[in-house]
Amino acid sequence: MSTAIVWFRRDLRLDDHPSLAEAAGAADRLLPVYAFDPREFGEREYGGPRSFAYEKTGGHRARFLRESVADLRERLRDRGSDLIVRHESPETALEGLIETTDADTLFHQALPTAEEQRVERAVEAVCADHDVEVRSHWGHTLHHPGDLPRSPETIPDTFTPFRKEIEVDEVVREPIDPPDGLPGLPSDGIDPGEIPSLSALGLDEPPEDERAVLAFEGGEAAGRERLEAYLWEEDRLREYKRTRNGLLGAGYSSKLSPWLNLGCLSPRRVYAEVERYERERVENDSTYWLVFELRWRDFFAFQFLRHGSQQFRREGIRNRTDLEWREDREAFERWCAGETGIPFVDANVRELNLTGFMSNRGRQNVASFLAKNLRLDWRWGAAYFETRLVDYDPCSNYGNWAYVAGVGNDSRDNYFDIVGQARRYDPDAEYVRTWLPELSSLPADAAHEPWAARELCSAYGVELGVDYPEPMLDLEASYERLR
Ligand SMILES: Cc1cc2nc3c(=O)[nH]c(=O)nc-3n(C[C@H](O)[C@H](O)[C@H](O)COP(=O)(O)OP(=O)(O)OC[C@H]3O[C@@H](n4cnc5c(N)ncnc54)[C@H](O)[C@@H]3O)c2cc1C
């Protein structure tokens, strides 16, 4: 009788799950397992000589994770199986379960970052000690590393050549349908375990806010519903390229990132649905562009395979030892609180704090403000996003931050003109006024640049320094230093 364990990680789904499909076909008995790793919660030291502490997982992401695990368990139970849940490190949890079940094979998802790989190695060591065969599958990206025109270790450091090479002869594997039935559990006596509560994870309930773009609910069911709604019910994909820089509401972009990053949705399933949409509705620059963005996601994942922990260093993969970074905690706290006095920055950060989400346009601007205008250590901002984002992904997050900070996959030294961006993407200041109600009475220009319209602000009852902060720096002077 063969017994297989499937260790779930950031692949919390049944659909297009290579490990589950293989294990279901090969083993007589199957034990699905998820471990809430205590190292993922609570305060963490960011490594390196000038380390700092931050909270690794915040409330919005933890809630989404719990919901995703609960949904997976329900789906497995519907198929006569279960999900064994533990609140301890995967290596400890799996060692106990290997001993109880006498398992002979362990399947798991392979992931690209050093921290995730360290856990993999620890689990593999336990398996070696118990004579358990390990089979790992790559399933987190759209393109399989084995299907790239060249090995991930040699891919270009800039996106455009990477994308062009892929597009010449594109290979995206067909998603694998979920198994119809699953082998039974190894024995009746195994405690299924409880999904730890937020307080057991050391967290409070995160805030809820009716202004949120979407009520993000974790799990494969909710992820498939979102895909269905965005493509088919609301028919938004046809206009994605035009709307994707939006700031308000559910419809301006797909909002698939939280489900993609915990693996509730497979990027190949999204791709297959885009192809179906192209056949059944329309094929245009918008349908192309959603896949284009998924390739950005792949690009960052493969960059981490290529450069390893170098990606987390302040100097980045470009080894920018020439840049001076400030370590001003007070300035950083103002940025975190959305109290910089620059409305477009503050509105975005407050949205993040209250909902766990921020648009791509917002992320680029607040990151540029922190790393370029304030010249604060960009990793402080990245770590703050790591805590707060419901869709946090180590590669997309640190990769994008390093890119904006000028130490990553972009050889230019660009920065964002924050007020110019605010005027362009929020012309009526509707977004800023939504998240900064204290400015809601102001005309658009004044809402974006209150320091340049003090008298007008007073006439509308808004006193800078009283109702809304004075700007924490002279933006124009900071651009002068960057030019
Ligand atoms: C500083 C900064 C930090 C970021 N941190 C993260 C993060 O932790 N997790 C994350 O998923 N994305 C991150 N992004 C990328 C991007 O902002 C989000 O993927 C996007 O806003 C998610 O919304 P959406 O699903 O509606 O995206 P859509 O516009 O609908 O795009 C579809 C999908 O493409 C992928 N994608 C889109 N843009 C990017 C990009 N620039 N880089 C990588 N993948 C992309 C995402 O998977 C997204 O779900 C970050 C961007 C910046 C500038």
Coordinates of C-alpha atoms and ligand atoms in Angstrom, one line a residue:
M1 CA 0.0 0.0 0.0
S2 CA 1.6 3.3 -1.0
T3 CA 1.0 6.5 1.0
A4 CA 1.7 10.0 -0.4
I5 CA 1.7 13.3 1.4
V6 CA 0.8 16.5 -0.5
W7 CA 2.3 19.4 1.3
F8 CA 0.4 22.5 0.3
R9 CA 2.2 25.8 0.2
R10 CA 1.3 28.8 -2.1
D11 CA -0.8 26.4 -4.2
L12 CA -4.1 26.4 -2.2
R13 CA -6.3 24.9 -5.0
L14 CA -7.3 21.6 -6.5
D15 CA -7.4 22.9 -10.1
D16 CA -4.2 22.7 -12.2
H17 CA -2.2 21.2 -9.3
P18 CA 0.5 19.0 -10.7
S19 CA 1.5 17.5 -7.4
L20 CA -2.1 16.6 -6.4
A21 CA -2.8 15.2 -9.9
E22 CA 0.3 13.0 -9.8
A23 CA -0.2 11.9 -6.2
A24 CA -3.9 11.2 -6.8
G25 CA -3.0 9.0 -9.7
A26 CA -0.1 7.1 -8.1
A27 CA -0.9 6.5 -4.4
D28 CA -3.3 4.2 -2.6
R29 CA -3.6 6.6 0.3
L30 CA -3.2 10.4 0.3
L31 CA -2.6 12.9 3.1
P32 CA -3.0 16.6 2.2
V33 CA -1.3 18.9 4.7
Y34 CA -1.0 22.6 5.4
A35 CA 1.2 24.1 8.1
F36 CA 0.9 27.6 9.4
D37 CA 4.5 28.3 9.9
P38 CA 5.1 30.4 13.1
R39 CA 8.1 32.0 11.3
E40 CA 5.7 33.7 8.9
F41 CA 4.0 35.6 11.8
G42 CA 5.1 38.1 14.4
E43 CA 8.0 40.5 14.4
R44 CA 10.9 39.6 12.1
E45 CA 14.4 41.1 11.8
Y46 CA 15.3 42.1 8.3
G47 CA 18.8 40.7 7.8
G48 CA 22.0 42.5 7.0
P49 CA 24.3 44.8 8.9
R50 CA 21.7 47.6 9.4
S51 CA 18.7 45.4 10.2
F52 CA 15.3 46.5 11.3
A53 CA 12.3 44.8 12.7
Y54 CA 8.9 44.5 11.1
E55 CA 5.7 42.5 11.3
K56 CA 5.9 39.8 8.6
T57 CA 2.2 39.1 8.0
G58 CA -0.6 41.6 8.8
G59 CA -4.3 41.1 9.4
H60 CA -5.6 41.4 5.9
R61 CA -3.3 38.8 4.4
A62 CA -3.6 36.5 7.4
R63 CA -7.4 36.6 7.1
F64 CA -7.2 35.9 3.4
L65 CA -4.8 33.0 4.1
R66 CA -7.1 31.4 6.7
E67 CA -10.1 31.7 4.4
S68 CA -8.1 30.1 1.6
V69 CA -7.0 27.2 3.8
A70 CA -10.6 26.7 5.0
D71 CA -11.9 26.7 1.4
L72 CA -9.3 24.1 0.4
R73 CA -10.2 21.9 3.3
E74 CA -13.9 22.1 2.3
R75 CA -13.1 21.1 -1.3
L76 CA -11.0 18.2 -0.2
R77 CA -13.7 17.1 2.2
D78 CA -16.2 17.2 -0.6
R79 CA -14.0 14.6 -2.4
G80 CA -13.9 12.3 0.6
S81 CA -10.5 13.5 1.8
D82 CA -9.4 16.2 4.3
L83 CA -6.8 18.8 4.9
I84 CA -4.6 18.2 7.9
V85 CA -3.8 21.5 9.5
R86 CA -0.9 22.2 11.9
H87 CA 0.4 25.4 13.5
E88 CA 4.1 24.6 13.6
S89 CA 6.9 24.6 11.1
P90 CA 6.3 22.4 8.0
E91 CA 9.4 20.3 8.8
T92 CA 8.1 19.5 12.3
A93 CA 4.5 18.9 11.3
L94 CA 5.5 16.7 8.3
E95 CA 8.0 14.7 10.4
G96 CA 5.2 13.8 12.9
L97 CA 2.8 12.9 10.1
I98 CA 5.4 10.8 8.2
E99 CA 6.0 8.8 11.3
T100 CA 2.3 8.3 12.0
T101 CA 1.4 7.3 8.4
D102 CA 4.5 5.6 7.3
A103 CA 4.3 7.7 4.1
D104 CA 6.7 6.8 1.3
T105 CA 6.4 9.9 -1.0
L106 CA 6.0 13.6 -0.4
F107 CA 4.9 16.0 -3.1
H108 CA 5.4 19.7 -2.9
Q109 CA 5.4 22.9 -4.8
A110 CA 8.9 24.4 -5.6
L111 CA 9.2 28.2 -5.0
P112 CA 11.7 30.7 -6.0
T113 CA 13.0 32.7 -3.0
A114 CA 15.7 31.8 -0.6
E115 CA 13.5 31.8 2.5
E116 CA 11.0 29.4 0.9
Q117 CA 13.8 27.2 -0.4
R118 CA 15.3 27.0 3.1
V119 CA 12.0 25.5 4.4
E120 CA 12.0 23.1 1.4
R121 CA 15.5 21.9 2.3
A122 CA 14.5 21.4 5.9
V123 CA 11.5 19.3 4.8
E124 CA 13.7 17.4 2.3
A125 CA 16.2 16.6 5.1
V126 CA 13.4 15.2 7.3
C127 CA 12.2 13.1 4.3
A128 CA 15.7 11.8 3.7
D129 CA 16.0 10.7 7.4
H130 CA 12.7 8.7 7.0
D131 CA 13.4 7.3 3.6
V132 CA 10.6 9.3 2.0
E133 CA 10.9 10.1 -1.7
V134 CA 10.4 13.8 -2.5
R135 CA 8.8 14.9 -5.7
S136 CA 8.5 18.7 -6.3
H137 CA 6.6 20.5 -9.1
W138 CA 6.9 24.1 -10.3
G139 CA 3.4 25.6 -10.7
H140 CA 3.4 29.2 -9.5
T141 CA 4.1 31.0 -12.8
L142 CA 2.5 31.2 -16.2
H143 CA 5.5 29.8 -18.0
H144 CA 7.3 26.7 -16.7
P145 CA 11.0 27.5 -16.2
G146 CA 11.7 24.4 -18.3
D147 CA 9.8 25.9 -21.3
L148 CA 11.7 29.2 -21.4
P149 CA 13.8 29.9 -24.4
R150 CA 16.8 29.7 -22.0
S151 CA 17.4 28.7 -18.4
P152 CA 16.1 31.2 -15.7
E153 CA 19.7 31.7 -14.6
T154 CA 20.6 33.3 -17.9
I155 CA 17.5 35.3 -18.6
P156 CA 17.9 39.1 -19.4
D157 CA 17.8 41.5 -16.5
T158 CA 15.3 43.8 -18.2
F159 CA 11.7 42.9 -19.0
T160 CA 11.4 43.8 -22.7
P161 CA 14.0 41.3 -24.1
F162 CA 12.7 38.6 -21.7
R163 CA 9.1 39.2 -23.0
K164 CA 10.2 39.3 -26.6
E165 CA 12.1 36.1 -26.4
I166 CA 9.1 34.4 -24.8
E167 CA 6.7 35.7 -27.3
V168 CA 8.6 34.3 -30.3
D169 CA 7.5 30.8 -29.6
E170 CA 5.3 31.0 -26.6
V171 CA 4.7 27.8 -24.5
V172 CA 2.1 27.8 -21.8
R173 CA 1.1 24.4 -20.5
E174 CA -2.6 23.4 -20.5
P175 CA -4.1 23.6 -17.0
I176 CA -4.7 20.2 -15.5
D177 CA -8.3 19.6 -14.4
P178 CA -8.8 18.9 -10.7
P179 CA -8.9 15.1 -9.9
D180 CA -12.5 13.7 -9.8
G181 CA -11.8 11.5 -6.8
L182 CA -9.0 11.3 -4.3
P183 CA -7.4 8.3 -2.5
G184 CA -8.6 8.0 1.1
L185 CA -6.7 9.2 4.1
P186 CA -4.0 6.8 5.5
S187 CA -5.9 6.0 8.7
D188 CA -8.9 7.3 10.7
G189 CA -7.0 8.3 13.7
I190 CA -5.2 11.5 12.5
D191 CA -6.3 14.7 14.1
P192 CA -7.3 17.0 11.3
G193 CA -6.3 20.0 13.4
E194 CA -7.9 23.4 13.7
I195 CA -7.2 26.4 11.4
P196 CA -5.6 28.8 13.9
S197 CA -7.6 31.9 14.7
L198 CA -6.2 35.4 14.0
S199 CA -5.5 35.8 17.7
A200 CA -3.6 32.5 17.8
L201 CA -1.5 33.9 15.0
G202 CA -0.9 37.0 17.2
L203 CA -3.1 39.3 15.1
D204 CA -6.2 41.5 15.6
E205 CA -9.1 41.5 13.2
P206 CA -8.1 43.8 10.4
P207 CA -10.2 46.9 9.7
E208 CA -13.0 46.7 7.2
D209 CA -13.9 49.7 5.1
E210 CA -16.8 50.2 2.7
R211 CA -14.6 52.2 0.4
A212 CA -12.5 49.0 -0.4
V213 CA -12.2 48.2 -4.1
L214 CA -13.4 44.6 -3.4
A215 CA -14.2 42.5 -0.4
F216 CA -11.3 40.1 -1.0
E217 CA -12.3 36.7 0.3
G218 CA -9.7 33.9 0.2
G219 CA -10.0 30.6 -1.5
E220 CA -10.3 28.9 -4.8
A221 CA -14.1 29.3 -5.0
A222 CA -13.9 33.1 -4.5
G223 CA -10.9 33.4 -6.9
R224 CA -12.9 31.5 -9.7
E225 CA -15.9 33.8 -9.0
R226 CA -13.7 36.9 -9.4
L227 CA -12.3 35.6 -12.7
E228 CA -15.8 34.8 -13.9
A229 CA -17.1 38.2 -12.9
Y230 CA -14.3 40.2 -14.4
L231 CA -14.1 38.4 -17.7
W232 CA -17.6 37.0 -18.4
E233 CA -20.3 38.6 -16.3
E234 CA -19.0 42.2 -16.3
D235 CA -17.1 41.8 -19.6
R236 CA -14.3 44.1 -18.4
L237 CA -11.4 42.5 -20.1
R238 CA -12.1 44.1 -23.4
E239 CA -11.2 47.5 -22.0
Y240 CA -8.4 46.5 -19.5
K241 CA -5.7 48.4 -21.3
R242 CA -7.6 51.6 -21.0
T243 CA -8.9 51.2 -17.5
R244 CA -5.9 49.4 -15.7
N245 CA -4.5 52.7 -14.3
G246 CA -7.7 53.4 -12.4
L247 CA -7.9 54.0 -8.7
L248 CA -11.5 53.5 -7.6
G249 CA -13.8 50.5 -7.7
A250 CA -13.5 46.9 -8.6
G251 CA -13.6 47.1 -12.4
Y252 CA -10.5 49.0 -13.4
S253 CA -8.2 46.0 -13.2
S254 CA -8.7 42.3 -12.6
K255 CA -7.8 42.2 -8.8
L256 CA -6.7 38.6 -9.3
S257 CA -3.4 39.1 -7.5
P258 CA -4.3 37.9 -4.0
W259 CA -5.7 34.6 -5.4
L260 CA -2.7 34.2 -7.8
N261 CA -0.2 34.7 -5.0
L262 CA -1.6 32.2 -2.6
G263 CA -2.2 29.8 -5.6
C264 CA -6.0 29.8 -5.2
L265 CA -5.9 30.5 -8.9
S266 CA -3.5 29.1 -11.4
P267 CA -2.0 31.6 -13.9
R268 CA -2.4 29.0 -16.6
R269 CA -6.2 28.8 -15.8
V270 CA -6.4 32.6 -16.2
Y271 CA -4.5 32.3 -19.5
A272 CA -6.8 29.6 -20.7
E273 CA -9.8 31.7 -19.8
V274 CA -8.3 34.7 -21.6
E275 CA -7.8 32.5 -24.7
R276 CA -11.5 31.4 -24.5
Y277 CA -12.6 35.0 -24.1
E278 CA -10.6 35.9 -27.2
R279 CA -12.4 33.1 -29.1
E280 CA -15.8 33.8 -27.8
R281 CA -15.9 37.6 -27.2
V282 CA -13.0 39.7 -28.5
E283 CA -9.2 39.5 -29.1
N284 CA -7.7 43.0 -28.8
D285 CA -4.8 44.9 -27.1
S286 CA -6.5 44.5 -23.7
T287 CA -6.6 40.7 -23.8
Y288 CA -2.9 40.8 -24.8
W289 CA -2.1 43.2 -22.0
L290 CA -3.5 41.1 -19.2
V291 CA -1.2 38.3 -20.3
F292 CA 1.6 40.9 -20.7
E293 CA 1.2 41.7 -17.0
L294 CA 1.2 38.1 -16.0
R295 CA 4.6 37.9 -17.8
W296 CA 5.8 40.7 -15.5
R297 CA 4.9 38.5 -12.6
D298 CA 6.8 35.6 -14.2
F299 CA 9.7 37.9 -14.9
F300 CA 10.2 38.8 -11.3
A301 CA 9.8 35.2 -10.1
F302 CA 12.6 34.1 -12.6
Q303 CA 14.7 37.1 -11.6
F304 CA 14.7 35.7 -8.0
L305 CA 15.8 32.3 -9.3
R306 CA 18.6 34.1 -11.1
H307 CA 19.8 36.5 -8.5
G308 CA 18.8 34.9 -5.2
S309 CA 19.1 36.9 -2.0
Q310 CA 20.9 39.7 -3.9
Q311 CA 17.4 41.0 -4.7
F312 CA 16.8 41.8 -1.0
R313 CA 20.0 43.8 -0.6
R314 CA 19.7 47.6 -0.4
E315 CA 22.2 47.9 -3.3
G316 CA 20.1 45.5 -5.3
I317 CA 21.2 43.5 -8.3
R318 CA 22.8 46.5 -9.8
N319 CA 25.0 46.9 -6.7
R320 CA 24.3 50.6 -6.4
T321 CA 26.8 51.4 -3.7
D322 CA 26.8 55.1 -5.0
L323 CA 23.3 55.8 -3.6
E324 CA 22.8 57.4 -0.1
W325 CA 19.9 56.1 1.8
R326 CA 18.5 57.9 4.9
E327 CA 17.4 56.0 8.0
D328 CA 14.9 58.5 9.4
R329 CA 12.3 56.6 11.4
E330 CA 10.1 59.7 12.0
A331 CA 9.8 60.4 8.3
F332 CA 9.1 56.7 7.6
E333 CA 6.3 56.7 10.3
R334 CA 4.7 59.7 8.6
W335 CA 4.7 57.8 5.3
C336 CA 3.2 54.7 6.9
A337 CA 0.5 56.7 8.6
G338 CA -0.5 58.5 5.4
E339 CA 0.5 61.8 7.0
T340 CA 3.1 63.1 4.6
G341 CA 1.0 66.2 3.6
I342 CA 1.2 65.0 -0.1
P343 CA -2.5 64.0 -0.7
F344 CA -1.9 61.5 -3.5
V345 CA 0.6 59.6 -1.4
D346 CA -1.5 59.8 1.8
A347 CA -4.7 58.7 0.1
N348 CA -3.0 55.6 -1.3
V349 CA -1.3 54.6 1.9
R350 CA -4.5 55.1 3.9
E351 CA -6.3 52.8 1.4
L352 CA -3.6 50.2 2.0
N353 CA -3.8 50.5 5.7
L354 CA -7.6 50.1 5.8
T355 CA -8.1 47.6 3.1
G356 CA -4.9 45.7 2.4
F357 CA -4.9 46.8 -1.3
M358 CA -3.5 49.6 -3.4
S359 CA -3.7 50.0 -7.2
N360 CA -0.6 49.6 -9.3
R361 CA -0.5 53.3 -10.0
G362 CA -0.7 54.1 -6.3
R363 CA 2.1 51.6 -5.5
Q364 CA 4.4 53.1 -8.1
N365 CA 3.9 56.6 -6.7
V366 CA 4.1 55.9 -3.0
A367 CA 7.2 53.8 -3.6
S368 CA 8.8 56.5 -5.8
F369 CA 8.0 59.1 -3.1
L370 CA 9.7 57.0 -0.4
A371 CA 12.7 55.9 -2.3
K372 CA 13.4 58.9 -4.5
N373 CA 11.9 62.1 -2.9
L374 CA 12.5 61.0 0.7
R375 CA 15.5 58.8 -0.1
L376 CA 14.5 56.4 2.7
D377 CA 15.9 52.9 2.6
W378 CA 13.5 51.4 0.0
R379 CA 13.5 48.0 1.9
W380 CA 11.6 49.7 4.8
G381 CA 8.8 50.5 2.3
A382 CA 8.9 47.0 0.8
A383 CA 8.7 45.4 4.2
Y384 CA 5.8 47.7 5.1
F385 CA 4.0 46.4 1.9
E386 CA 4.9 42.9 2.9
T387 CA 3.0 43.3 6.2
R388 CA 0.0 45.0 4.7
L389 CA -0.7 43.8 1.2
V390 CA -3.4 41.2 0.8
D391 CA -1.6 40.1 -2.4
Y392 CA 1.9 40.2 -1.1
D393 CA 4.3 38.1 -3.2
P394 CA 8.0 38.2 -2.3
C395 CA 9.2 38.4 -6.0
S396 CA 6.6 40.9 -7.3
N397 CA 6.9 43.1 -4.2
Y398 CA 10.7 43.3 -3.7
G399 CA 11.2 43.2 -7.4
N400 CA 8.9 46.1 -8.1
W401 CA 10.3 48.1 -5.1
A402 CA 13.9 47.6 -6.2
Y403 CA 12.9 48.6 -9.8
V404 CA 11.2 51.8 -8.6
A405 CA 14.1 52.5 -6.2
G406 CA 16.6 52.3 -9.1
V407 CA 18.6 49.3 -7.8
G408 CA 16.7 46.5 -9.7
N409 CA 15.6 45.5 -13.2
D410 CA 15.6 49.0 -14.7
S411 CA 18.8 50.7 -15.8
R412 CA 17.2 54.1 -16.0
D413 CA 17.0 56.5 -13.0
N414 CA 13.4 57.5 -13.3
Y415 CA 11.1 59.0 -10.7
F416 CA 7.4 59.9 -10.6
D417 CA 6.2 63.5 -10.6
I418 CA 3.6 62.8 -7.9
V419 CA 1.4 65.9 -8.4
G420 CA 1.5 65.4 -12.2
Q421 CA 0.5 61.8 -11.7
A422 CA -2.3 62.8 -9.4
R423 CA -3.7 65.3 -11.9
R424 CA -3.5 62.8 -14.7
Y425 CA -5.0 59.8 -13.1
D426 CA -7.3 61.5 -10.6
P427 CA -8.3 64.6 -12.6
D428 CA -11.3 65.4 -10.4
A429 CA -9.5 64.4 -7.2
E430 CA -12.3 61.9 -6.6
Y431 CA -9.8 59.4 -5.4
V432 CA -8.0 61.7 -3.0
R433 CA -11.2 63.0 -1.6
T434 CA -12.5 59.5 -1.1
W435 CA -9.6 58.6 1.1
L436 CA -8.9 62.0 2.6
P437 CA -12.3 63.2 3.7
E438 CA -10.8 66.2 5.4
L439 CA -10.0 67.6 1.9
S440 CA -13.4 66.6 0.4
S441 CA -14.7 70.2 0.2
L442 CA -11.7 71.4 -1.9
P443 CA -11.6 71.9 -5.7
A444 CA -9.5 69.4 -7.5
D445 CA -6.3 71.5 -7.9
A446 CA -6.3 72.4 -4.3
A447 CA -7.0 68.9 -3.1
H448 CA -3.9 67.7 -5.0
E449 CA -1.6 70.5 -4.0
P450 CA -3.1 72.2 -0.9
W451 CA 0.2 74.0 0.0
A452 CA 0.0 75.9 -3.3
A453 CA -3.5 77.2 -2.5
R454 CA -3.4 78.1 1.2
E455 CA -5.9 80.9 0.9
L456 CA -8.3 78.9 -1.1
C457 CA -8.0 76.1 1.4
S458 CA -8.8 78.5 4.2
A459 CA -11.8 79.8 2.4
Y460 CA -13.1 76.2 2.2
G461 CA -12.4 75.7 5.9
V462 CA -9.2 73.6 5.6
E463 CA -6.2 74.8 7.6
L464 CA -2.9 73.2 6.7
G465 CA -1.1 71.9 9.8
V466 CA -4.5 71.7 11.6
D467 CA -7.0 69.8 9.4
Y468 CA -4.4 68.2 7.2
P469 CA -0.6 68.1 7.6
E470 CA 1.9 70.5 6.1
P471 CA 3.9 68.8 3.4
M472 CA 6.8 67.0 5.0
L473 CA 9.2 68.1 2.3
D474 CA 9.4 70.6 -0.5
L475 CA 8.6 68.4 -3.5
E476 CA 10.1 70.7 -6.1
A477 CA 13.4 71.0 -4.2
S478 CA 13.5 67.2 -4.0
Y479 CA 13.1 66.9 -7.7
E480 CA 15.9 69.3 -8.3
R481 CA 18.2 66.9 -6.4
L482 CA 17.1 64.0 -8.6
R483 CA 17.5 65.8 -11.9
Ligands
LIG1 C1 6.1 48.9 -5.3 C2 5.2 47.8 -5.9 C3 5.0 46.7 -5.1 C4 4.2 45.6 -5.6 N1 3.9 44.5 -4.9 C5 3.2 43.5 -5.4 C6 3.0 42.3 -4.6 O1 3.4 42.1 -3.5 N2 2.2 41.3 -5.2 C7 1.7 41.4 -6.5 O2 1.0 40.5 -6.9 N3 1.9 42.5 -7.2 C8 2.7 43.6 -6.7 N4 2.9 44.7 -7.5 C9 2.4 44.7 -8.9 C10 1.0 45.3 -9.1 O3 0.9 46.5 -8.5 C11 -0.1 44.3 -8.7 O4 0.1 43.0 -9.2 C12 -1.5 44.8 -9.2 O5 -1.7 46.1 -8.7 C13 -2.5 43.8 -8.7 O6 -3.8 44.2 -9.1 P1 -4.6 43.5 -10.2 O7 -4.6 42.0 -9.9 O8 -5.9 44.1 -10.4 O9 -3.6 43.7 -11.5 P2 -3.9 43.6 -13.0 O10 -3.6 45.0 -13.5 O11 -5.3 43.1 -13.3 O12 -2.9 42.6 -13.6 C14 -3.1 41.2 -13.7 C15 -2.1 40.4 -13.0 O13 -0.8 40.7 -13.5 C16 0.2 40.7 -12.5 N5 0.9 42.0 -12.5 C17 0.4 43.2 -12.9 N6 1.3 44.1 -12.7 C18 2.4 43.6 -12.2 C19 3.7 44.0 -11.9 N7 4.1 45.3 -12.0 N8 4.6 43.1 -11.4 C20 4.2 41.8 -11.2 N9 3.1 41.3 -11.5 C21 2.1 42.2 -12.0 C22 -0.5 40.4 -11.2 O14 -0.5 39.1 -10.9 C23 -1.9 40.9 -11.5 O15 -2.9 40.2 -10.7 C24 3.6 45.7 -7.0 C25 3.9 46.9 -7.7 C26 4.7 47.9 -7.2 C27 4.9 49.1 -8.0

